[in-house]
Coordinates of N, CA and C in Angstrom, one line a residue:
M1 N 9.6 -25.8 2.4 CA 10.2 -24.6 3.0 C 9.4 -24.2 4.2
T2 N 10.1 -23.9 5.3 CA 9.4 -23.6 6.6 C 9.1 -22.1 6.6
I3 N 7.9 -21.7 7.0 CA 7.5 -20.3 7.1 C 7.9 -19.8 8.5
S4 N 8.5 -18.6 8.5 CA 9.0 -18.1 9.8 C 7.8 -17.7 10.6
P5 N 7.9 -17.6 11.9 CA 6.8 -17.3 12.8 C 6.1 -15.9 12.4
A6 N 6.9 -15.0 11.9 CA 6.3 -13.7 11.6 C 5.4 -13.8 10.4
L7 N 5.5 -14.9 9.6 CA 4.6 -15.0 8.5 C 3.5 -16.0 8.6
E8 N 3.3 -16.5 9.8 CA 2.3 -17.5 10.0 C 0.9 -16.8 9.9
V9 N 0.0 -17.6 9.3 CA -1.4 -17.1 9.1 C -2.2 -17.3 10.3
P10 N -3.0 -16.4 10.8 CA -3.8 -16.6 11.9 C -4.9 -17.7 11.6
A11 N -5.4 -18.3 12.6 CA -6.4 -19.4 12.4 C -7.6 -18.9 11.6
T12 N -7.9 -17.6 11.7 CA -9.1 -17.0 11.1 C -8.8 -16.5 9.6
D13 N -7.5 -16.6 9.2 CA -7.2 -16.2 7.9 C -7.5 -17.2 6.8
A14 N -7.0 -17.0 5.6 CA -7.2 -17.9 4.5 C -6.7 -19.3 4.9
P15 N -7.4 -20.4 4.4 CA -6.9 -21.7 4.7 C -5.6 -22.1 4.0
V16 N -5.0 -23.1 4.6 CA -3.7 -23.6 4.0 C -4.0 -24.9 3.2
F17 N -3.5 -24.9 2.0 CA -3.8 -26.1 1.1 C -2.5 -26.8 0.9
G18 N -2.3 -27.9 1.6 CA -1.1 -28.7 1.4 C 0.1 -28.2 2.2
P19 N 1.1 -29.0 2.3 CA 2.3 -28.6 3.1 C 3.3 -27.7 2.3
E20 N 3.1 -27.6 1.0 CA 4.1 -26.9 0.2 C 3.9 -25.3 0.2
I21 N 2.7 -24.9 0.3 CA 2.4 -23.4 0.2 C 1.5 -22.9 1.3
E22 N 1.5 -21.7 1.5 CA 0.6 -21.0 2.4 C -0.2 -19.9 1.7
L23 N -1.5 -20.0 1.8 CA -2.4 -19.0 1.2 C -2.7 -17.9 2.3
R24 N -2.5 -16.7 1.9 CA -2.8 -15.6 2.8 C -3.7 -14.5 2.2
S25 N -4.6 -14.0 3.0 CA -5.4 -12.9 2.5 C -5.0 -11.6 3.2
Q26 N -4.3 -11.6 4.3 CA -4.0 -10.4 5.0 C -2.8 -9.7 4.4
I27 N -3.0 -8.4 4.1 CA -2.0 -7.5 3.6 C -1.7 -6.5 4.7
T28 N -0.4 -6.3 5.1 CA -0.1 -5.5 6.3 C 0.8 -4.4 5.9
V29 N 0.6 -3.3 6.6 CA 1.4 -2.1 6.5 C 1.8 -1.6 7.9
E30 N 3.1 -1.4 8.1 CA 3.6 -0.9 9.4 C 4.4 0.4 9.2
L31 N 4.1 1.4 9.9 CA 5.0 2.6 9.9 C 6.2 2.3 10.8
V32 N 7.4 2.4 10.1 CA 8.6 2.1 10.8 C 9.5 3.3 11.1
D33 N 9.2 4.4 10.5 CA 10.0 5.6 10.7 C 9.3 6.8 10.2
H34 N 9.5 8.0 10.8 CA 8.9 9.2 10.2 C 9.5 10.4 10.8
T35 N 9.4 11.5 10.0 CA 9.7 12.9 10.5 C 8.5 13.7 10.1
A36 N 7.3 13.4 10.6 CA 6.1 14.1 10.1 C 5.4 14.7 11.2
S37 N 5.0 16.0 11.0 CA 4.2 16.7 12.0 C 3.5 17.9 11.3
D38 N 2.4 18.3 11.8 CA 1.7 19.5 11.3 C 2.5 20.7 11.5
L39 N 3.2 20.8 12.6 CA 4.1 22.0 12.9 C 5.2 22.1 11.8
G40 N 5.7 21.0 11.4 CA 6.7 21.0 10.3 C 6.2 21.7 9.1
V41 N 4.9 21.4 8.7 CA 4.3 22.1 7.5 C 4.3 23.6 7.7
V42 N 3.9 24.0 8.9 CA 3.8 25.5 9.2 C 5.2 26.1 9.1
R43 N 6.2 25.5 9.7 CA 7.5 26.0 9.7 C 8.1 26.1 8.3
A44 N 7.8 25.1 7.5 CA 8.3 25.2 6.1 C 7.6 26.3 5.3
A45 N 6.3 26.6 5.6 CA 5.6 27.7 4.9 C 6.1 29.0 5.5
R46 N 6.3 29.1 6.8 CA 6.7 30.4 7.4 C 8.1 30.9 7.0
V47 N 8.9 30.0 6.6 CA 10.3 30.4 6.3 C 10.3 31.5 5.2
S48 N 9.3 31.5 4.4 CA 9.3 32.5 3.3 C 9.1 33.9 3.8
T49 N 8.5 34.0 5.0 CA 8.3 35.4 5.5 C 9.1 35.6 6.8
A50 N 9.4 34.5 7.6 CA 10.0 34.7 8.9 C 11.5 34.3 8.8
G51 N 12.0 33.8 7.7 CA 13.4 33.4 7.6 C 13.7 32.3 8.6
E52 N 15.0 32.4 9.2 CA 15.5 31.4 10.1 C 14.7 31.3 11.4
A53 N 14.0 32.4 11.7 CA 13.2 32.3 12.9 C 12.1 31.3 12.9
A54 N 11.6 31.0 11.6 CA 10.5 30.0 11.5 C 10.8 28.7 12.1
H55 N 12.1 28.3 12.1 CA 12.5 27.0 12.7 C 12.3 26.9 14.2
R56 N 12.3 28.0 14.8 CA 12.1 28.1 16.3 C 10.7 28.4 16.8
E57 N 9.9 28.7 15.8 CA 8.5 29.1 16.2 C 7.7 28.0 16.8
E58 N 7.0 28.3 17.8 CA 6.0 27.3 18.4 C 4.6 27.9 18.2
R59 N 3.7 27.2 17.6 CA 2.4 27.7 17.3 C 1.3 26.8 17.9
G60 N 0.2 27.3 18.2 CA -0.9 26.5 18.7 C -1.7 25.9 17.6
D61 N -2.5 24.9 18.0 CA -3.3 24.2 17.0 C -4.2 25.1 16.1
A62 N -4.7 26.2 16.7 CA -5.6 27.1 16.0 C -4.9 27.7 14.8
Y63 N -3.7 28.2 15.1 CA -2.9 28.9 14.1 C -2.4 27.8 13.0
I64 N -1.9 26.7 13.5 CA -1.4 25.7 12.6 C -2.6 25.2 11.7
G65 N -3.7 24.9 12.3 CA -4.8 24.4 11.5 C -5.3 25.4 10.5
G66 N -5.3 26.7 10.8 CA -5.7 27.8 9.9 C -4.8 27.9 8.7
L67 N -3.5 27.9 9.0 CA -2.5 28.0 7.9 C -2.5 26.8 7.0
I68 N -2.6 25.6 7.6 CA -2.7 24.4 6.8 C -3.9 24.4 5.9
R69 N -5.0 24.8 6.4 CA -6.2 24.9 5.6 C -6.0 25.9 4.4
Y70 N -5.4 27.0 4.7 CA -5.1 28.0 3.7 C -4.2 27.4 2.6
L71 N -3.1 26.7 3.1 CA -2.2 26.1 2.1 C -2.9 25.1 1.2
M72 N -3.7 24.2 1.9 CA -4.4 23.2 1.1 C -5.4 23.8 0.2
R73 N -6.2 24.7 0.6 CA -7.2 25.4 -0.2 C -6.5 26.1 -1.4
S74 N -5.4 26.7 -1.2 CA -4.8 27.5 -2.2 C -3.8 26.7 -3.1
R75 N -3.7 25.4 -2.8 CA -2.8 24.5 -3.5 C -1.3 24.9 -3.4
H76 N -0.9 25.4 -2.3 CA 0.5 25.7 -2.0 C 1.1 24.4 -1.5
G77 N 1.6 23.6 -2.3 CA 2.0 22.2 -1.9 C 3.3 22.0 -1.3
S78 N 4.3 22.8 -1.6 CA 5.7 22.5 -1.2 C 5.9 22.4 0.3
P79 N 5.2 23.2 1.1 CA 5.4 23.0 2.6 C 5.0 21.6 3.1
F80 N 4.2 20.9 2.3 CA 3.9 19.5 2.7 C 4.9 18.5 2.4
E81 N 6.0 18.9 1.7 CA 7.1 18.0 1.3 C 8.2 17.8 2.3
H82 N 8.3 18.6 3.3 CA 9.4 18.6 4.2 C 9.2 17.7 5.4
N83 N 9.0 16.5 5.1 CA 8.8 15.4 6.1 C 8.9 14.1 5.4
S84 N 8.9 13.0 6.1 CA 8.9 11.7 5.5 C 8.2 10.7 6.4
M85 N 7.7 9.7 5.7 CA 7.1 8.5 6.4 C 7.6 7.3 5.7
T86 N 8.1 6.3 6.4 CA 8.6 5.0 5.9 C 7.7 3.9 6.3
F87 N 7.2 3.2 5.4 CA 6.3 2.0 5.7 C 6.9 0.7 5.3
L88 N 6.7 -0.3 6.1 CA 7.1 -1.7 5.7 C 5.8 -2.4 5.3
V89 N 5.8 -2.8 4.0 CA 4.6 -3.4 3.4 C 4.8 -4.8 3.1
H90 N 3.9 -5.7 3.5 CA 3.8 -7.1 3.1 C 2.6 -7.3 2.3
A91 N 2.8 -7.5 1.0 CA 1.7 -7.6 0.1 C 2.0 -8.4 -1.1
P92 N 1.0 -8.9 -1.9 CA 1.4 -9.6 -3.2 C 2.1 -8.7 -4.1
I93 N 2.9 -9.2 -5.0 CA 3.7 -8.4 -5.9 C 2.9 -7.5 -6.7
F94 N 1.7 -8.0 -7.2 CA 0.9 -7.1 -8.1 C 0.4 -5.8 -7.3
A95 N 0.2 -5.9 -6.0 CA -0.2 -4.7 -5.3 C 1.0 -3.8 -5.1
I96 N 2.2 -4.3 -4.9 CA 3.4 -3.5 -4.7 C 3.7 -2.8 -6.1
R97 N 3.4 -3.5 -7.2 CA 3.6 -2.8 -8.5 C 2.7 -1.6 -8.6
H98 N 1.5 -1.7 -8.1 CA 0.6 -0.6 -8.1 C 1.2 0.6 -7.4
M99 N 1.8 0.3 -6.2 CA 2.5 1.4 -5.5 C 3.6 2.0 -6.3
M100 N 4.3 1.2 -7.1 CA 5.5 1.7 -7.8 C 5.1 2.6 -9.0
R101 N 3.8 2.6 -9.3 CA 3.4 3.5 -10.4 C 3.5 5.0 -9.9
H102 N 3.6 5.1 -8.6 CA 3.6 6.5 -8.0 C 5.1 6.8 -7.8
R103 N 5.7 7.6 -8.7 CA 7.1 7.7 -8.9 C 7.7 8.7 -7.9
M104 N 6.9 9.3 -7.1 CA 7.5 10.3 -6.1 C 7.9 9.6 -4.8
W105 N 7.7 8.3 -4.8 CA 8.1 7.5 -3.6 C 9.5 6.9 -3.8
S106 N 10.1 6.5 -2.7 CA 11.4 5.7 -2.7 C 11.0 4.3 -2.3
F107 N 11.6 3.3 -3.0 CA 11.3 1.9 -2.7 C 12.6 1.1 -2.5
N108 N 12.6 0.1 -1.6 CA 13.5 -1.0 -1.6 C 12.7 -2.3 -1.3
E109 N 12.8 -3.2 -2.2 CA 12.0 -4.4 -2.1 C 13.0 -5.6 -2.0
E110 N 12.5 -6.6 -1.3 CA 13.2 -7.9 -1.2 C 13.5 -8.4 -2.6
S111 N 14.7 -9.0 -2.8 CA 15.1 -9.3 -4.1 C 15.1 -10.9 -4.3
A112 N 14.4 -11.3 -5.3 CA 14.5 -12.8 -5.6 C 15.7 -13.1 -6.4
R113 N 16.6 -12.1 -6.6 CA 17.9 -12.5 -7.2 C 18.9 -12.9 -6.1
Y114 N 18.6 -12.4 -4.9 CA 19.6 -12.7 -3.8 C 19.1 -13.6 -2.7
K115 N 17.8 -13.8 -2.6 CA 17.2 -14.7 -1.6 C 16.1 -15.6 -2.1
D116 N 15.9 -16.7 -1.5 CA 14.8 -17.6 -1.9 C 13.5 -17.0 -1.4
L117 N 12.5 -16.9 -2.2 CA 11.2 -16.4 -1.8 C 10.5 -17.4 -1.0
K118 N 9.7 -17.0 -0.1 CA 8.9 -17.9 0.8 C 7.7 -18.4 0.0
N119 N 7.2 -19.5 0.4 CA 6.0 -20.1 -0.3 C 4.7 -19.5 0.2
V120 N 4.6 -18.2 0.2 CA 3.4 -17.5 0.7 C 2.7 -16.8 -0.5
F121 N 1.4 -17.1 -0.7 CA 0.7 -16.6 -1.9 C -0.6 -16.0 -1.5
Y122 N -1.1 -15.0 -2.3 CA -2.3 -14.3 -2.0 C -3.5 -15.0 -2.5
V123 N -4.6 -15.0 -1.6 CA -5.9 -15.4 -2.1 C -6.9 -14.5 -1.4
P124 N -7.9 -14.0 -2.0 CA -8.8 -13.0 -1.4 C -9.6 -13.8 -0.3
D125 N -10.0 -13.0 0.7 CA -10.9 -13.6 1.7 C -12.4 -13.5 1.2
R126 N -13.3 -14.0 2.0 CA -14.7 -14.1 1.6 C -15.4 -12.7 1.4
D127 N -14.8 -11.7 2.0 CA -15.4 -10.3 1.8 C -15.1 -9.7 0.5
R128 N -14.1 -10.2 -0.2 CA -13.7 -9.6 -1.5 C -14.7 -9.9 -2.6
A129 N -15.2 -8.8 -3.3 CA -16.1 -9.0 -4.4 C -15.3 -9.6 -5.5
L130 N -15.9 -10.7 -6.2 CA -15.2 -11.5 -7.2 C -15.7 -11.2 -8.6
K131 N -16.9 -10.9 -8.8 CA -17.4 -10.8 -10.1 C -17.4 -9.3 -10.7
Q132 N -16.9 -9.2 -11.9 CA -16.8 -7.9 -12.6 C -17.9 -7.8 -13.6
E133 N -18.6 -6.7 -13.5 CA -19.7 -6.4 -14.5 C -19.6 -5.0 -15.1
G134 N -20.0 -4.9 -16.3 CA -20.0 -3.6 -17.0 C -18.8 -3.5 -17.9
K135 N -18.7 -2.3 -18.5 CA -17.7 -2.0 -19.5 C -16.5 -1.3 -18.9
P136 N -15.3 -1.2 -19.6 CA -14.2 -0.5 -19.1 C -14.5 0.9 -18.7
G137 N -14.0 1.3 -17.5 CA -14.3 2.6 -17.0 C -15.6 2.7 -16.2
H138 N -16.4 1.7 -16.3 CA -17.7 1.7 -15.5 C -17.9 0.3 -14.9
Y139 N -16.9 -0.3 -14.5 CA -17.0 -1.7 -13.9 C -17.7 -1.6 -12.5
Q140 N -18.5 -2.6 -12.2 CA -19.0 -2.8 -10.9 C -18.6 -4.2 -10.4
Y141 N -18.2 -4.2 -9.2 CA -17.8 -5.5 -8.6 C -18.8 -6.0 -7.6
V142 N -19.2 -7.3 -7.7 CA -20.2 -7.8 -6.9 C -19.7 -9.1 -6.3
P143 N -20.3 -9.5 -5.1 CA -19.8 -10.7 -4.5 C -20.0 -12.0 -5.3
G144 N -19.2 -13.0 -5.1 CA -19.4 -14.2 -5.8 C -20.1 -15.2 -4.9
S145 N -20.5 -16.3 -5.5 CA -21.2 -17.4 -4.8 C -20.2 -18.2 -4.0
E146 N -20.6 -19.1 -3.2 CA -19.7 -20.0 -2.5 C -18.9 -20.9 -3.5
E147 N -19.6 -21.2 -4.6 CA -18.9 -22.0 -5.6 C -17.8 -21.2 -6.3
D148 N -18.1 -19.9 -6.5 CA -17.0 -19.0 -7.0 C -15.8 -19.0 -6.1
Y149 N -16.0 -18.9 -4.8 CA -14.9 -18.8 -3.9 C -14.1 -20.1 -3.9
E150 N -14.9 -21.2 -4.0 CA -14.2 -22.5 -4.0 C -13.4 -22.7 -5.3
L151 N -13.9 -22.2 -6.4 CA -13.2 -22.3 -7.7 C -11.9 -21.5 -7.6
L152 N -12.0 -20.3 -7.0 CA -10.9 -19.4 -6.9 C -9.8 -20.0 -6.0
S153 N -10.2 -20.5 -4.9 CA -9.3 -21.1 -3.9 C -8.6 -22.4 -4.6
T154 N -9.4 -23.2 -5.2 CA -8.8 -24.4 -5.8 C -7.9 -24.1 -7.0
A155 N -8.3 -23.2 -7.9 CA -7.5 -22.8 -9.0 C -6.2 -22.2 -8.6
T156 N -6.3 -21.2 -7.7 CA -5.0 -20.5 -7.3 C -4.1 -21.5 -6.5
S157 N -4.6 -22.3 -5.6 CA -3.7 -23.1 -4.9 C -3.0 -24.2 -5.8
E158 N -3.7 -24.7 -6.8 CA -3.1 -25.6 -7.7 C -2.0 -24.9 -8.5
A159 N -2.3 -23.7 -9.0 CA -1.3 -23.0 -9.8 C -0.1 -22.6 -8.9
Y160 N -0.4 -22.2 -7.7 CA 0.7 -21.8 -6.8 C 1.6 -23.0 -6.5
R161 N 1.0 -24.1 -6.2 CA 1.7 -25.3 -5.8 C 2.6 -25.7 -7.0
S162 N 2.1 -25.7 -8.2 CA 2.8 -26.1 -9.3 C 4.0 -25.2 -9.6
A163 N 3.7 -23.9 -9.5 CA 4.8 -22.9 -9.7 C 5.9 -23.0 -8.7
F164 N 5.5 -23.1 -7.4 CA 6.5 -23.2 -6.3 C 7.3 -24.5 -6.4
R165 N 6.7 -25.6 -6.8 CA 7.4 -26.8 -7.0 C 8.5 -26.7 -8.1
E166 N 8.2 -26.1 -9.2 CA 9.1 -25.9 -10.3 C 10.2 -24.9 -9.9
Y167 N 9.9 -23.9 -9.1 CA 10.8 -23.0 -8.6 C 11.9 -23.7 -7.7
Q168 N 11.4 -24.5 -6.8 CA 12.3 -25.3 -5.9 C 13.1 -26.2 -6.7
K169 N 12.6 -26.9 -7.7 CA 13.4 -27.8 -8.5 C 14.6 -27.1 -9.2
M170 N 14.3 -25.9 -9.7 CA 15.4 -25.2 -10.3 C 16.4 -24.8 -9.3
L171 N 16.0 -24.3 -8.1 CA 17.0 -23.9 -7.1 C 17.8 -25.1 -6.7
D172 N 17.1 -26.2 -6.5 CA 17.8 -27.4 -6.1 C 18.8 -27.9 -7.1
A173 N 18.6 -27.6 -8.4 CA 19.5 -28.0 -9.4 C 20.6 -27.0 -9.7
G174 N 20.6 -25.9 -8.9 CA 21.6 -24.9 -9.0 C 21.3 -23.8 -10.0
I175 N 20.1 -23.7 -10.5 CA 19.8 -22.6 -11.4 C 19.8 -21.3 -10.7
A176 N 20.3 -20.3 -11.3 CA 20.4 -19.0 -10.6 C 19.0 -18.5 -10.1
R177 N 18.9 -17.9 -8.9 CA 17.7 -17.4 -8.4 C 17.0 -16.4 -9.4
E178 N 17.8 -15.6 -10.1 CA 17.2 -14.6 -10.9 C 16.5 -15.2 -12.1
L179 N 16.8 -16.5 -12.4 CA 16.1 -17.2 -13.5 C 15.0 -18.1 -12.9
A180 N 15.2 -18.7 -11.8 CA 14.2 -19.6 -11.2 C 13.0 -18.8 -10.9
R181 N 13.1 -17.5 -10.5 CA 12.0 -16.7 -10.1 C 11.0 -16.5 -11.2
M182 N 11.3 -16.7 -12.4 CA 10.5 -16.4 -13.5 C 9.1 -17.2 -13.5
V183 N 9.1 -18.3 -12.8 CA 7.9 -19.1 -12.8 C 6.9 -18.7 -11.7
L184 N 7.3 -17.9 -10.8 CA 6.5 -17.5 -9.7 C 5.4 -16.4 -10.1
P185 N 4.2 -16.5 -9.6 CA 3.2 -15.6 -10.0 C 3.3 -14.3 -9.3
V186 N 2.6 -13.3 -9.8 CA 2.6 -11.9 -9.2 C 1.8 -11.9 -7.9
A187 N 1.1 -13.0 -7.6 CA 0.4 -13.2 -6.3 C 1.4 -13.6 -5.2
T188 N 2.7 -13.8 -5.5 CA 3.6 -14.2 -4.4 C 3.8 -13.0 -3.5
F189 N 3.8 -13.2 -2.2 CA 4.0 -12.1 -1.3 C 5.5 -11.6 -1.3
S190 N 5.6 -10.3 -1.2 CA 6.9 -9.6 -1.2 C 6.9 -8.6 -0.1
T191 N 8.0 -8.1 0.3 CA 8.2 -7.1 1.3 C 8.9 -5.9 0.8
V192 N 8.4 -4.7 1.1 CA 9.0 -3.5 0.5 C 9.1 -2.4 1.6
Y193 N 10.1 -1.6 1.6 CA 10.2 -0.4 2.3 C 9.7 0.7 1.3
A194 N 8.8 1.5 1.8 CA 8.2 2.6 0.9 C 8.2 3.9 1.7
T195 N 8.9 4.9 1.1 CA 9.1 6.2 1.8 C 8.5 7.3 1.0
C196 N 7.8 8.2 1.6 CA 7.2 9.3 0.9 C 7.1 10.5 1.8
N197 N 6.7 11.7 1.3 CA 6.3 12.8 2.1 C 4.8 12.9 2.1
A198 N 4.3 13.9 2.9 CA 2.9 14.0 3.0 C 2.2 14.4 1.7
R199 N 2.8 15.2 0.9 CA 2.2 15.6 -0.4 C 2.1 14.4 -1.3
S200 N 3.1 13.6 -1.4 CA 3.1 12.4 -2.2 C 2.0 11.4 -1.7
L201 N 2.0 11.3 -0.4 CA 1.0 10.3 0.2 C -0.4 10.8 -0.1
M202 N -0.7 12.1 0.0 CA -2.0 12.5 -0.3 C -2.4 12.3 -1.7
H203 N -1.5 12.4 -2.6 CA -1.7 12.1 -4.0 C -2.1 10.6 -4.2
F204 N -1.3 9.8 -3.5 CA -1.5 8.3 -3.5 C -2.9 8.0 -3.0
L205 N -3.2 8.6 -1.8 CA -4.5 8.3 -1.2 C -5.7 8.8 -2.1
G206 N -5.5 9.9 -2.8 CA -6.6 10.4 -3.6 C -6.9 9.4 -4.8
L207 N -5.9 8.7 -5.2 CA -6.1 7.8 -6.3 C -6.3 6.3 -5.9
R208 N -5.9 5.9 -4.7 CA -5.9 4.5 -4.3 C -6.9 4.2 -3.2
T209 N -7.9 5.2 -3.0 CA -9.0 4.9 -2.1 C -10.3 5.3 -2.8
N210 N -11.3 4.6 -2.5 CA -12.6 4.9 -3.0 C -13.5 5.6 -2.0
R211 N -13.7 6.9 -2.2 CA -14.5 7.7 -1.3 C -15.5 8.6 -2.1
A212 N -16.8 8.4 -1.7 CA -17.8 9.0 -2.5 C -17.8 10.6 -2.3
D213 N -17.2 11.0 -1.2 CA -17.1 12.5 -0.9 C -15.9 13.1 -1.5
A214 N -15.1 12.4 -2.2 CA -13.8 13.0 -2.8 C -14.2 13.8 -4.0
A215 N -13.4 14.9 -4.3 CA -13.7 15.7 -5.4 C -13.6 14.9 -6.7
Y216 N -12.6 14.0 -6.8 CA -12.5 13.1 -7.9 C -12.5 11.7 -7.4
V217 N -13.7 11.0 -7.6 CA -13.9 9.7 -7.0 C -13.0 8.7 -7.8
S218 N -12.2 7.9 -7.1 CA -11.4 6.9 -7.7 C -11.9 5.5 -7.5
H219 N -11.5 4.5 -8.3 CA -12.0 3.2 -8.2 C -10.8 2.2 -8.2
P220 N -10.0 2.2 -7.2 CA -8.8 1.4 -7.2 C -9.1 -0.1 -7.0
Q221 N -8.2 -1.0 -7.4 CA -8.3 -2.4 -7.0 C -8.2 -2.5 -5.5
R222 N -9.0 -3.4 -5.0 CA -9.2 -3.5 -3.6 C -7.9 -3.8 -2.8
E223 N -7.0 -4.6 -3.4 CA -5.8 -4.9 -2.7 C -4.9 -3.7 -2.4
I224 N -4.8 -2.8 -3.4 CA -4.0 -1.6 -3.2 C -4.7 -0.6 -2.3
E225 N -6.1 -0.7 -2.3 CA -6.8 0.2 -1.4 C -6.6 -0.3 0.1
V226 N -6.4 -1.5 0.3 CA -6.1 -2.0 1.7 C -4.8 -1.4 2.2
V227 N -3.8 -1.4 1.3 CA -2.5 -0.8 1.6 C -2.8 0.7 1.9
A228 N -3.5 1.4 1.1 CA -3.7 2.9 1.2 C -4.4 3.2 2.5
E229 N -5.4 2.4 2.9 CA -6.2 2.6 4.1 C -5.3 2.5 5.3
Q230 N -4.4 1.6 5.4 CA -3.6 1.4 6.5 C -2.6 2.6 6.6
M231 N -2.1 3.1 5.4 CA -1.2 4.2 5.4 C -1.9 5.5 5.9
E232 N -3.2 5.6 5.5 CA -4.0 6.8 5.8 C -4.2 6.8 7.3
D233 N -4.4 5.7 8.0 CA -4.6 5.7 9.4 C -3.4 6.3 10.1
E234 N -2.2 5.9 9.7 CA -1.0 6.4 10.3 C -0.8 7.9 9.9
F235 N -1.1 8.3 8.7 CA -1.0 9.7 8.3 C -1.9 10.6 9.2
A236 N -3.1 10.1 9.4 CA -4.1 10.9 10.2 C -3.6 11.0 11.7
R237 N -2.9 10.0 12.2 CA -2.4 10.0 13.5 C -1.3 10.9 13.7
L238 N -0.4 10.9 12.7 CA 0.8 11.8 12.8 C 0.6 13.2 12.4
M239 N -0.3 13.5 11.5 CA -0.6 14.8 11.0 C -2.1 15.1 11.0
P240 N -2.7 15.1 12.1 CA -4.2 15.2 12.2 C -4.8 16.5 11.5
L241 N -4.1 17.6 11.6 CA -4.6 18.8 11.0 C -4.5 18.8 9.5
T242 N -3.3 18.3 9.1 CA -3.1 18.1 7.6 C -4.2 17.2 7.0
H243 N -4.4 16.1 7.7 CA -5.3 15.1 7.2 C -6.7 15.7 7.2
E244 N -7.1 16.5 8.2 CA -8.4 17.1 8.3 C -8.6 18.0 7.1
A245 N -7.6 18.8 6.8 CA -7.7 19.7 5.6 C -7.7 18.9 4.3
F246 N -7.0 17.9 4.2 CA -7.1 17.0 3.0 C -8.5 16.5 2.8
E247 N -9.2 16.1 3.9 CA -10.6 15.6 3.8 C -11.5 16.8 3.4
K248 N -11.3 17.9 4.1 CA -12.2 19.1 3.9 C -12.2 19.6 2.4
F249 N -11.0 19.5 1.8 CA -10.9 20.1 0.4 C -10.9 19.0 -0.6
G250 N -11.6 18.0 -0.4 CA -11.9 17.0 -1.5 C -10.9 15.9 -1.7
R251 N -10.0 15.7 -0.7 CA -9.0 14.6 -0.8 C -8.2 14.8 -2.1
V252 N -7.8 16.0 -2.3 CA -6.9 16.3 -3.5 C -5.6 16.8 -2.9
S253 N -4.5 16.3 -3.4 CA -3.2 16.7 -2.9 C -2.9 18.1 -3.4
P254 N -2.4 19.0 -2.6 CA -2.1 20.4 -3.0 C -0.9 20.5 -4.0

């Protein structure tokens, strides 16, 4: 199967093993649509006292920032819900399933019932810690040796090649896509539209990023943290005062 230009791996990315499959370490998130602003939060909050006039109010950053900090500190969360951000995510299926644990989002994912999946599979890059030490709830992750990375690359590429070969055999024989897909691993890359509001996104970021300064320090799997970090960059750009308050008050969703 030929990989489309949009899915080609840069020369600096994970190596390609054989003509059948492509190994990729890059997980990407693109903001494709939004109705998100700090002023929108203020207008939603002000409607309780200003009524319909709130929609026409124009406020400066000092007022907006002060009210947003008050809302965040006091856990008045609903004004942060009147907006949306839609992201296009390219990630291995197991990372997308982590996203789907957050049920306040809306998702539409490419379907292996209706289209042939591409032969693109995830493999961690050399910066990914490989070894797990400790007991449940207190794991520490440490780098692996060069031999560990070679083992991982070899084992995954062999498994992926075998799985994709059998997948193609079934498709070529006319087996329904919804059945043929069963042999593919959760490391297969998928594409999903994911839409949320700022309140839901802050909840997601609080759980799916590791920040020592957070009120409740979380320890997510690195692959979903990569997704969260890219979303947070866009959130901070679209709603800088809201993001600043989120940081100030412990990275806890109101």
